Tab-separated table of C-alpha atoms in Angstrom:
chain	number	residue	atom	x	y	z
A	1	MET	CA	0.000	0.000	0.000
A	2	ALA	CA	2.697	2.500	1.037
A	3	SER	CA	4.940	1.795	-1.943
A	4	GLU	CA	1.994	2.108	-4.375
A	5	ILE	CA	0.969	5.430	-2.849
A	6	ALA	CA	4.567	6.583	-3.041
A	7	ARG	CA	4.861	5.758	-6.725
A	8	GLU	CA	1.509	7.364	-7.588
A	9	MET	CA	2.321	10.486	-5.591
A	10	LEU	CA	5.695	10.799	-7.260
A	11	ASP	CA	4.151	10.417	-10.729
A	12	ALA	CA	1.552	13.072	-9.889
A	13	LEU	CA	4.154	15.505	-8.606
A	14	HIS	CA	6.311	15.032	-11.680
A	15	GLY	CA	3.277	15.466	-13.934
A	16	LEU	CA	2.301	18.672	-12.161
A	17	ASP	CA	5.862	19.895	-12.405
A	18	ARG	CA	5.865	19.393	-16.182
A	19	VAL	CA	2.571	21.293	-16.539
A	20	LEU	CA	3.844	24.174	-14.446
A	21	GLN	CA	7.071	24.380	-16.437
A	22	GLU	CA	5.041	24.881	-19.639
A	23	ASN	CA	3.174	27.911	-18.245
A	24	ARG	CA	5.067	30.983	-17.143
A	25	ARG	CA	2.221	33.303	-16.167
A	26	ARG	CA	1.891	33.947	-12.427
A	27	SER	CA	-1.784	33.660	-11.498
A	28	HIS	CA	-3.591	32.980	-8.263
A	29	ALA	CA	-4.255	29.425	-9.411
A	30	ARG	CA	-0.653	28.882	-10.382
A	31	GLN	CA	0.617	30.288	-7.095
A	32	VAL	CA	-1.603	28.002	-5.042
A	33	VAL	CA	-0.702	24.911	-7.026
A	34	GLU	CA	2.978	25.788	-7.248
A	35	SER	CA	3.174	26.490	-3.528
A	36	THR	CA	1.553	23.170	-2.720
A	37	PHE	CA	3.848	21.400	-5.141
A	38	GLY	CA	6.919	23.075	-3.660
A	39	ILE	CA	6.055	22.109	-0.116
A	40	LEU	CA	5.146	18.532	-0.955
A	41	SER	CA	8.061	17.918	-3.281
A	42	ARG	CA	10.532	19.024	-0.618
A	43	ARG	CA	8.925	16.920	2.069
A	44	PHE	CA	8.404	13.901	-0.157
A	45	GLY	CA	11.777	13.919	-1.835
A	46	LEU	CA	12.476	10.635	-0.091
A	47	LEU	CA	9.732	9.027	-2.189
A	48	GLN	CA	12.449	7.862	-4.528
A	49	THR	CA	12.683	5.000	-2.036
A	50	THR	CA	9.481	4.336	-0.096
A	51	ILE	CA	7.521	6.438	2.383
A	52	PRO	CA	6.127	4.200	5.108
A	53	MET	CA	2.591	5.145	6.066
A	54	GLU	CA	0.179	4.055	8.719
A	55	PRO	CA	-3.369	3.354	7.488
A	56	SER	CA	-4.711	6.269	9.524
A	57	HIS	CA	-2.632	8.720	7.488
A	58	ALA	CA	-2.655	6.973	4.130
A	59	GLY	CA	-6.104	8.450	3.448
A	60	ASP	CA	-4.782	11.976	3.902
A	61	VAL	CA	-1.973	11.322	1.467
A	62	VAL	CA	-4.334	9.765	-1.072
A	63	GLY	CA	-6.570	12.821	-0.714
A	64	SER	CA	-3.614	15.058	-1.478
A	65	LEU	CA	-2.779	12.910	-4.475
A	66	LEU	CA	-6.304	13.219	-5.848
A	67	VAL	CA	-6.308	17.004	-5.491
A	68	LEU	CA	-3.042	17.290	-7.377
A	69	HIS	CA	-4.170	14.794	-10.002
A	70	ASN	CA	-7.436	16.668	-10.603
A	71	LEU	CA	-5.570	19.923	-11.094
A	72	ILE	CA	-3.270	18.270	-13.623
A	73	VAL	CA	-6.245	16.861	-15.527
A	74	LYS	CA	-7.912	20.296	-15.646
A	75	TRP	CA	-4.817	21.916	-17.073
A	76	GLN	CA	-4.505	19.174	-19.674
A	77	MET	CA	-8.210	19.452	-20.617
A	78	GLU	CA	-7.765	23.153	-21.320
A	79	GLY	CA	-5.062	22.212	-23.800
A	80	ARG	CA	-7.231	19.591	-25.568
A	81	GLU	CA	-10.048	22.119	-26.058
A	82	ALA	CA	-7.813	24.006	-28.483
A	83	GLU	CA	-8.251	21.163	-31.031
A	84	GLY	CA	-4.724	20.035	-30.895
A	85	GLN	CA	-3.170	23.495	-31.007
A	86	PRO	CA	-1.098	24.708	-28.044
A	87	PRO	CA	-3.441	27.017	-26.100
A	88	GLY	CA	-2.445	30.507	-25.176
A	89	ILE	CA	-1.403	31.122	-21.635
A	90	ASP	CA	-4.450	33.275	-20.919
A	91	ARG	CA	-6.833	30.712	-22.412
A	92	GLU	CA	-5.337	27.949	-20.308
A	93	LEU	CA	-5.154	29.791	-17.019
A	94	ASP	CA	-8.347	31.844	-16.943
A	95	PRO	CA	-10.893	28.969	-16.756
A	96	LEU	CA	-8.892	27.369	-13.982
A	97	GLU	CA	-8.657	30.686	-12.185
A	98	ASP	CA	-12.456	30.918	-12.193
A	99	ARG	CA	-12.699	27.597	-10.355
A	100	VAL	CA	-9.709	27.891	-8.058
A	101	GLN	CA	-11.725	29.137	-5.092
A	102	GLU	CA	-13.527	25.801	-4.966
A	103	GLU	CA	-10.232	23.951	-5.046
A	104	GLU	CA	-8.378	26.091	-2.557
A	105	GLU	CA	-9.782	24.328	0.496
A	106	GLU	CA	-8.800	20.968	-0.917
A	107	VAL	CA	-5.304	22.223	-1.609
A	108	ARG	CA	-5.082	23.369	1.999
A	109	SER	CA	-5.970	19.806	2.957
A	110	ALA	CA	-3.030	18.645	0.905
A	111	VAL	CA	-0.753	20.967	2.861
A	112	GLN	CA	-2.255	19.690	6.117
A	113	ALA	CA	-1.581	16.134	5.002
A	114	ARG	CA	2.011	17.110	4.303
A	115	GLU	CA	2.318	18.442	7.843
A	116	LEU	CA	0.890	15.251	9.315
A	117	VAL	CA	3.291	13.108	7.367
A	118	SER	CA	6.271	15.321	8.150
A	119	VAL	CA	5.564	14.979	11.862
A	120	TYR	CA	5.237	11.213	11.835
A	121	TYR	CA	7.574	10.261	9.027
A	122	ASP	CA	10.528	12.599	9.111
A	123	THR	CA	13.383	10.307	8.147
A	124	ARG	CA	15.733	12.068	10.503
A	125	ARG	CA	13.603	10.818	13.387
A	126	MET	CA	12.627	7.397	12.060
A	127	SER	CA	14.837	4.362	12.609
A	128	GLU	CA	15.799	2.129	9.713
A	129	PHE	CA	13.912	-0.695	11.412
A	130	SER	CA	10.746	1.408	11.445
A	131	ARG	CA	11.078	2.348	7.769
A	132	LEU	CA	11.630	-1.263	6.726
A	133	CYS	CA	8.654	-2.430	8.785
A	134	HIS	CA	6.317	0.081	7.182
A	135	ALA	CA	7.594	-0.860	3.735
A	136	ALA	CA	6.753	-4.478	4.595
A	137	GLY	CA	3.230	-3.562	5.706
A	138	ILE	CA	3.996	-3.909	9.421
A	139	PRO	CA	2.355	-0.856	11.045
A	140	GLU	CA	3.798	-1.259	14.555
A	141	PRO	CA	7.591	-1.667	14.416
A	142	MET	CA	8.557	-3.686	17.489
A	143	PHE	CA	11.054	-6.447	18.208
A	144	LEU	CA	9.828	-8.895	20.864
A	145	PHE	CA	12.819	-10.824	22.191
A	146	ILE	CA	11.759	-14.031	23.898
A	147	GLY	CA	14.864	-14.627	25.959
A	148	GLY	CA	17.339	-12.102	27.327
A	149	GLY	CA	20.495	-14.231	27.512
A	150	ASN	CA	23.925	-13.758	25.973
A	151	MET	CA	22.925	-14.053	22.325
A	152	ALA	CA	19.830	-11.886	22.716
A	153	SER	CA	21.913	-9.352	24.620
A	154	ALA	CA	24.517	-9.276	21.854
A	155	LEU	CA	21.867	-8.710	19.184
A	156	ILE	CA	19.993	-6.082	21.176
A	157	HIS	CA	23.085	-4.069	22.025
A	158	GLY	CA	24.372	-4.358	18.487
A	159	CYS	CA	20.998	-3.217	17.195
A	160	ILE	CA	21.050	-0.135	19.422
A	161	GLU	CA	24.725	0.711	18.923
A	162	SER	CA	24.366	0.570	15.135
A	163	GLY	CA	21.306	2.830	15.240
A	164	PHE	CA	19.163	0.226	13.473
A	165	ALA	CA	16.422	0.471	16.115
A	166	THR	CA	15.690	2.407	19.281
A	167	ALA	CA	15.209	1.064	22.789
A	168	LYS	CA	11.521	1.936	22.549
A	169	GLU	CA	11.221	-0.435	19.575
A	170	ILE	CA	12.473	-3.391	21.592
A	171	ALA	CA	10.624	-5.491	24.166
A	172	ILE	CA	12.297	-8.271	26.133
A	173	SER	CA	10.969	-11.168	28.170
A	174	CYS	CA	13.382	-12.676	30.681
A	175	GLN	CA	13.199	-15.236	33.464
A	176	SER	CA	14.057	-13.260	36.578
A	177	GLU	CA	13.352	-9.904	38.156
A	178	ALA	CA	17.102	-9.395	38.536
A	179	THR	CA	17.574	-9.654	34.770
A	180	GLN	CA	14.556	-7.426	34.249
A	181	HIS	CA	16.101	-4.816	36.545
A	182	LYS	CA	19.406	-4.999	34.652
A	183	TRP	CA	17.703	-4.323	31.331
A	184	LYS	CA	15.657	-1.471	32.766
A	185	CYS	CA	18.806	0.131	34.160
A	186	GLU	CA	20.184	0.085	30.621
A	187	GLY	CA	17.263	2.178	29.404
A	188	PHE	CA	14.853	-0.497	28.161
A	189	ASP	CA	11.331	0.172	29.428
A	190	ASN	CA	9.527	-2.761	27.814
A	191	VAL	CA	10.988	-5.611	29.858
A	192	PHE	CA	8.798	-8.426	31.185
A	193	THR	CA	9.177	-11.552	33.271
A	194	SER	CA	6.177	-13.026	31.457
A	195	THR	CA	6.340	-13.766	27.732
A	196	SER	CA	2.550	-13.975	27.618
A	197	THR	CA	2.189	-10.462	28.995
A	198	MET	CA	4.648	-9.092	26.459
A	199	VAL	CA	2.834	-10.777	23.557
A	200	LYS	CA	-0.553	-9.522	24.735
A	201	ILE	CA	0.702	-5.940	25.032
A	202	PHE	CA	2.453	-6.038	21.643
A	203	PRO	CA	0.392	-8.509	19.569
A	204	ASN	CA	1.690	-7.123	16.257
A	205	GLY	CA	5.392	-7.228	17.083
A	206	ILE	CA	8.103	-9.237	15.327
A	207	ILE	CA	9.126	-12.105	17.591
A	208	VAL	CA	12.777	-13.071	18.003
A	209	LEU	CA	12.883	-16.569	19.482
A	210	ALA	CA	16.144	-16.420	21.436
A	211	VAL	CA	15.864	-19.132	24.086
A	212	LYS	CA	17.810	-22.373	24.381
A	213	PRO	CA	16.412	-24.957	21.935
A	214	GLN	CA	15.399	-27.246	24.781
A	215	SER	CA	13.450	-24.398	26.423
A	216	ARG	CA	11.203	-23.586	23.480
A	217	HIS	CA	8.437	-26.020	24.451
A	218	ALA	CA	8.098	-24.337	27.838
A	219	VAL	CA	7.563	-21.052	25.981
A	220	TYR	CA	4.868	-22.638	23.809
A	221	ASP	CA	3.123	-24.096	26.862
A	222	MET	CA	3.180	-20.753	28.670
A	223	LEU	CA	1.661	-18.938	25.713
A	224	LEU	CA	-1.052	-21.570	25.331
A	225	SER	CA	-1.950	-21.678	29.012
A	226	ASN	CA	-2.251	-17.893	29.137
A	227	LYS	CA	-4.163	-17.715	25.834
A	228	ALA	CA	-1.540	-15.463	24.285
A	229	SER	CA	-2.141	-15.993	20.576
A	230	LEU	CA	0.474	-15.275	17.919
A	231	GLU	CA	-2.019	-15.024	15.059
A	232	ASN	CA	-1.305	-11.294	14.604
A	233	CYS	CA	2.476	-11.673	14.713
A	234	PRO	CA	3.789	-10.634	11.260
A	235	LEU	CA	7.167	-12.395	11.389
A	236	MET	CA	9.063	-14.959	13.459
A	237	ILE	CA	12.857	-14.796	13.660
A	238	SER	CA	14.514	-17.873	15.145
A	239	ILE	CA	18.070	-18.090	16.443
A	240	LEU	CA	17.494	-21.574	17.839
A	241	ALA	CA	20.439	-23.853	17.092
A	242	GLY	CA	19.543	-27.060	15.293
A	243	ILE	CA	15.790	-26.424	14.889
A	244	ASP	CA	14.891	-26.208	11.211
A	245	ILE	CA	12.018	-24.227	9.701
A	246	PRO	CA	9.695	-27.211	8.974
A	247	THR	CA	9.968	-28.287	12.620
A	248	LEU	CA	9.271	-24.767	13.824
A	249	LYS	CA	6.275	-24.394	11.498
A	250	THR	CA	4.698	-27.532	12.924
A	251	GLU	CA	5.342	-26.487	16.509
A	252	LEU	CA	4.278	-22.855	16.088
A	253	ASN	CA	1.080	-23.847	14.338
A	254	CYS	CA	-0.083	-25.189	17.708
A	255	ILE	CA	0.072	-21.675	19.153
A	256	HIS	CA	-1.715	-20.145	16.160
A	257	TYR	CA	1.309	-18.761	14.337
A	258	ARG	CA	1.121	-19.295	10.582
A	259	GLY	CA	3.304	-16.501	9.267
A	260	PRO	CA	6.784	-16.605	7.740
A	261	ILE	CA	9.784	-17.900	9.679
A	262	ILE	CA	13.341	-16.722	9.112
A	263	ARG	CA	16.335	-18.391	10.751
A	264	ILE	CA	19.504	-16.530	11.577
A	265	MET	CA	22.613	-17.682	13.397
A	266	PRO	CA	24.737	-14.787	14.641
A	267	ASN	CA	27.495	-14.903	17.228
A	268	THR	CA	28.173	-12.921	20.367
A	269	ALA	CA	30.404	-10.456	18.506
A	270	ALA	CA	27.113	-8.883	17.390
A	271	SER	CA	27.339	-6.758	20.526
A	272	ILE	CA	30.299	-4.875	19.000
A	273	GLY	CA	29.066	-4.970	15.405
A	274	ASN	CA	31.399	-7.764	14.278
A	275	SER	CA	29.136	-10.791	14.096
A	276	ALA	CA	29.320	-13.369	11.324
A	277	SER	CA	25.681	-14.321	10.722
A	278	ILE	CA	23.877	-16.661	8.353
A	279	LEU	CA	20.261	-16.421	7.235
A	280	CYS	CA	17.737	-18.664	5.530
A	281	SER	CA	14.012	-18.343	4.882
A	282	GLU	CA	11.266	-20.553	3.543
A	283	PRO	CA	10.150	-20.193	-0.089
A	284	GLY	CA	7.529	-17.510	-0.606
A	285	THR	CA	8.632	-15.309	2.279
A	286	PRO	CA	7.972	-11.671	1.249
A	287	ILE	CA	11.224	-10.020	0.261
A	288	GLU	CA	10.300	-6.959	2.340
A	289	LYS	CA	10.287	-9.114	5.470
A	290	VAL	CA	13.530	-10.833	4.536
A	291	ALA	CA	14.981	-7.339	4.070
A	292	ILE	CA	14.156	-6.468	7.686
A	293	VAL	CA	16.096	-9.452	9.012
A	294	LYS	CA	18.932	-9.129	6.503
A	295	SER	CA	19.403	-5.459	7.336
A	296	PHE	CA	19.158	-6.184	11.065
A	297	ALA	CA	21.826	-8.899	10.876
A	298	SER	CA	24.011	-6.807	8.571
A	299	LYS	CA	23.992	-3.938	11.057
A	300	VAL	CA	25.740	-6.132	13.624
A	301	GLY	CA	28.297	-7.636	11.238
A	302	LEU	CA	28.519	-9.777	8.126
A	303	CYS	CA	25.348	-11.614	7.038
A	304	VAL	CA	25.285	-14.341	4.383
A	305	ASP	CA	22.280	-16.131	2.846
A	306	VAL	CA	22.610	-19.932	2.885
A	307	GLU	CA	20.518	-22.929	1.862
A	308	PRO	CA	18.489	-24.640	4.619
A	309	LYS	CA	20.309	-27.963	4.115
A	310	THR	CA	23.684	-26.382	4.949
A	311	PHE	CA	22.429	-24.052	7.674
A	312	ASN	CA	23.683	-26.119	10.619
A	313	ALA	CA	27.170	-26.540	9.174
A	314	TYR	CA	27.524	-22.850	8.383
A	315	GLY	CA	25.975	-22.084	11.751
A	316	VAL	CA	28.803	-23.938	13.455
A	317	VAL	CA	31.394	-21.915	11.535
A	318	SER	CA	29.723	-18.622	12.437
A	319	GLY	CA	28.366	-19.439	15.880
A	320	SER	CA	30.978	-21.740	17.412
A	321	ALA	CA	34.156	-20.417	15.805
A	322	PRO	CA	34.532	-17.506	18.255
A	323	ALA	CA	34.758	-19.926	21.194
A	324	TRP	CA	37.409	-21.975	19.412
A	325	ALA	CA	39.265	-18.796	18.488
A	326	TYR	CA	39.279	-17.803	22.158
A	327	VAL	CA	40.826	-21.158	23.064
A	328	PHE	CA	43.508	-20.713	20.397
A	329	MET	CA	44.127	-17.155	21.572
A	330	GLU	CA	44.440	-18.309	25.168
A	331	ALA	CA	46.818	-21.092	24.127
A	332	LEU	CA	49.026	-18.551	22.349
A	333	ALA	CA	49.155	-16.477	25.521
A	334	ASP	CA	49.842	-19.592	27.612
A	335	GLY	CA	52.773	-20.433	25.364
A	336	ALA	CA	54.144	-16.929	25.761
A	337	VAL	CA	53.766	-17.107	29.539
A	338	PHE	CA	55.599	-20.466	29.519
A	339	THR	CA	58.543	-18.763	27.835
A	340	GLY	CA	58.583	-15.915	30.374
A	341	CYS	CA	56.279	-13.256	28.877
A	342	SER	CA	53.596	-11.175	30.585
A	343	ARG	CA	50.127	-12.690	30.151
A	344	ASP	CA	48.390	-9.344	29.618
A	345	THR	CA	50.792	-8.256	26.913
A	346	ALA	CA	50.779	-11.682	25.281
A	347	MET	CA	46.958	-11.736	25.230
A	348	LYS	CA	46.756	-8.325	23.578
A	349	LEU	CA	49.283	-9.331	20.946
A	350	ALA	CA	47.523	-12.644	20.291
A	351	ALA	CA	44.121	-10.963	19.945
A	352	GLN	CA	45.444	-8.255	17.635
A	353	SER	CA	47.309	-10.820	15.529
A	354	LEU	CA	44.158	-12.897	15.001
A	355	LEU	CA	42.161	-9.757	14.239
A	356	GLY	CA	44.744	-8.643	11.699
A	357	ALA	CA	44.852	-12.078	10.077
A	358	ALA	CA	41.054	-12.104	9.737
A	359	GLN	CA	41.024	-8.638	8.201
A	360	MET	CA	43.746	-9.647	5.736
A	361	VAL	CA	41.576	-12.506	4.469
A	362	LEU	CA	38.417	-10.394	4.230
A	363	GLU	CA	39.949	-7.283	2.723
A	364	SER	CA	42.568	-8.763	0.411
A	365	GLY	CA	40.523	-11.669	-0.933
A	366	VAL	CA	43.708	-13.743	-0.951
A	367	HIS	CA	43.392	-17.405	0.029
A	368	PRO	CA	44.602	-18.132	3.601
A	369	SER	CA	47.097	-20.720	2.362
A	370	ILE	CA	48.865	-18.063	0.283
A	371	LEU	CA	48.872	-15.612	3.192
A	372	LYS	CA	50.277	-18.378	5.393
A	373	ASP	CA	53.056	-19.087	2.904
A	374	ASN	CA	53.921	-15.388	2.858
A	375	VAL	CA	54.609	-15.514	6.599
A	376	CYS	CA	56.573	-18.775	6.600
A	377	SER	CA	60.166	-17.892	5.709
A	378	PRO	CA	62.415	-20.815	4.698
A	379	GLY	CA	63.916	-22.364	7.809
A	380	GLY	CA	62.259	-19.715	9.982
A	381	THR	CA	60.413	-19.681	13.299
A	382	THR	CA	56.886	-19.728	11.851
A	383	ILE	CA	57.357	-22.899	9.798
A	384	ALA	CA	58.960	-24.587	12.798
A	385	GLY	CA	55.917	-23.832	14.924
A	386	LEU	CA	53.534	-24.843	12.128
A	387	ARG	CA	55.292	-28.213	11.927
A	388	GLU	CA	54.474	-28.826	15.588
A	389	LEU	CA	50.819	-27.898	15.044
A	390	GLU	CA	50.589	-30.332	12.139
A	391	LYS	CA	52.326	-33.070	14.141
A	392	SER	CA	49.565	-32.689	16.735
A	393	GLY	CA	46.841	-32.933	14.105
A	394	PHE	CA	45.832	-29.272	14.239
A	395	ARG	CA	43.896	-29.203	10.959
A	396	SER	CA	42.262	-32.552	11.614
A	397	ALA	CA	41.208	-31.434	15.092
A	398	VAL	CA	39.493	-28.338	13.661
A	399	ILE	CA	37.758	-30.379	10.952
A	400	GLU	CA	36.541	-32.902	13.524
A	401	ALA	CA	35.291	-30.074	15.743
A	402	VAL	CA	33.155	-28.681	12.892
A	403	LYS	CA	31.901	-32.176	12.070
A	404	ALA	CA	30.993	-32.987	15.690
A	405	ALA	CA	29.246	-29.658	16.270
A	406	THR	CA	27.244	-30.005	13.041
A	407	GLU	CA	26.162	-33.533	13.950
A	408	ARG	CA	25.070	-32.277	17.352
A	409	ALA	CA	23.055	-29.485	15.737
A	410	ASN	CA	21.383	-32.008	13.423
A	411	THR	CA	20.143	-34.036	16.391
A	412	MET	CA	18.836	-31.163	18.525
A	413	ALA	CA	15.381	-31.043	16.950
């Protein structure tokens, strides 16, 4: 609805602009129309993308569109009356001038509509999340996080830090009053210890299912027992490890959710905007809704679309790799301490070295094996250390870790 209105309004404004450019005489009619056009064109310059509109204000905008369209038609009709010959300026303007008093009130309504829209939809005050929601036909932009643990915390803080959404556009349900108090102290007002209460207060919000996979059934039972229906929920985002979309669809159908489901697997580096996330959706999911999740995940780091059949394997690489990297980092520091170095200094150097190596791969596009060879001088220290890693089965251990974690994810449903 919003995108159609935007396109029609833009076409009307451009049409009116062309008509005005063809007529140079300043008349009362021209001044009124030109003034209205000037105001609206400045305010609606962002229509080259999409203006999100709530239904309550869409009517005002449509009314403005009709007024402008009718004026365009009248100007064009004056031209057709001249039997194909370009009418004189006086002949074209005078009949319209006679009728302009009747139109003036409607034009004022157009200006009023502009003011309404400018108040509610000034892009400098609207979050990207809000704009994307309206473009997707979701009138009440709200994230409902079911679960306030480490992963949810990383996503929420990353979302706020990146400016993607505001704290007022996020609601959180957590298990304890202590956790609720912590979130409230951070400036989040919509924090609940009851998921059912949160869903009832925000029935049209986008749900982010961020609990442990084994805890999801308790959430379903709570919603059912408290008659908290999800039938008005426009989108379900799952970060549950190992639970595929077909399984979720079957389970969520029992609590009256039949909308689209999108899976993402971020990691805890989302809290600092450096997550590596993967995303998959079921066929037929509206692209506007996928765009919300893709943009959300991209704001907290890298986000890659993957096929459902490979989701768990990629999820291990993105979700589990940070923990393994921490172990490797700690081992580097331990080795330095063993040789007499300060742990703090060694840890900083190890962390920065891994960060630099990762950035080299991402920014250069060069294969890691080539970058590795560039570091390993003939007969040098690096190749000597690499030999010891290979003797201990370093590569095989990493491969087996990915394999074991993927197999575990495949059995969690």
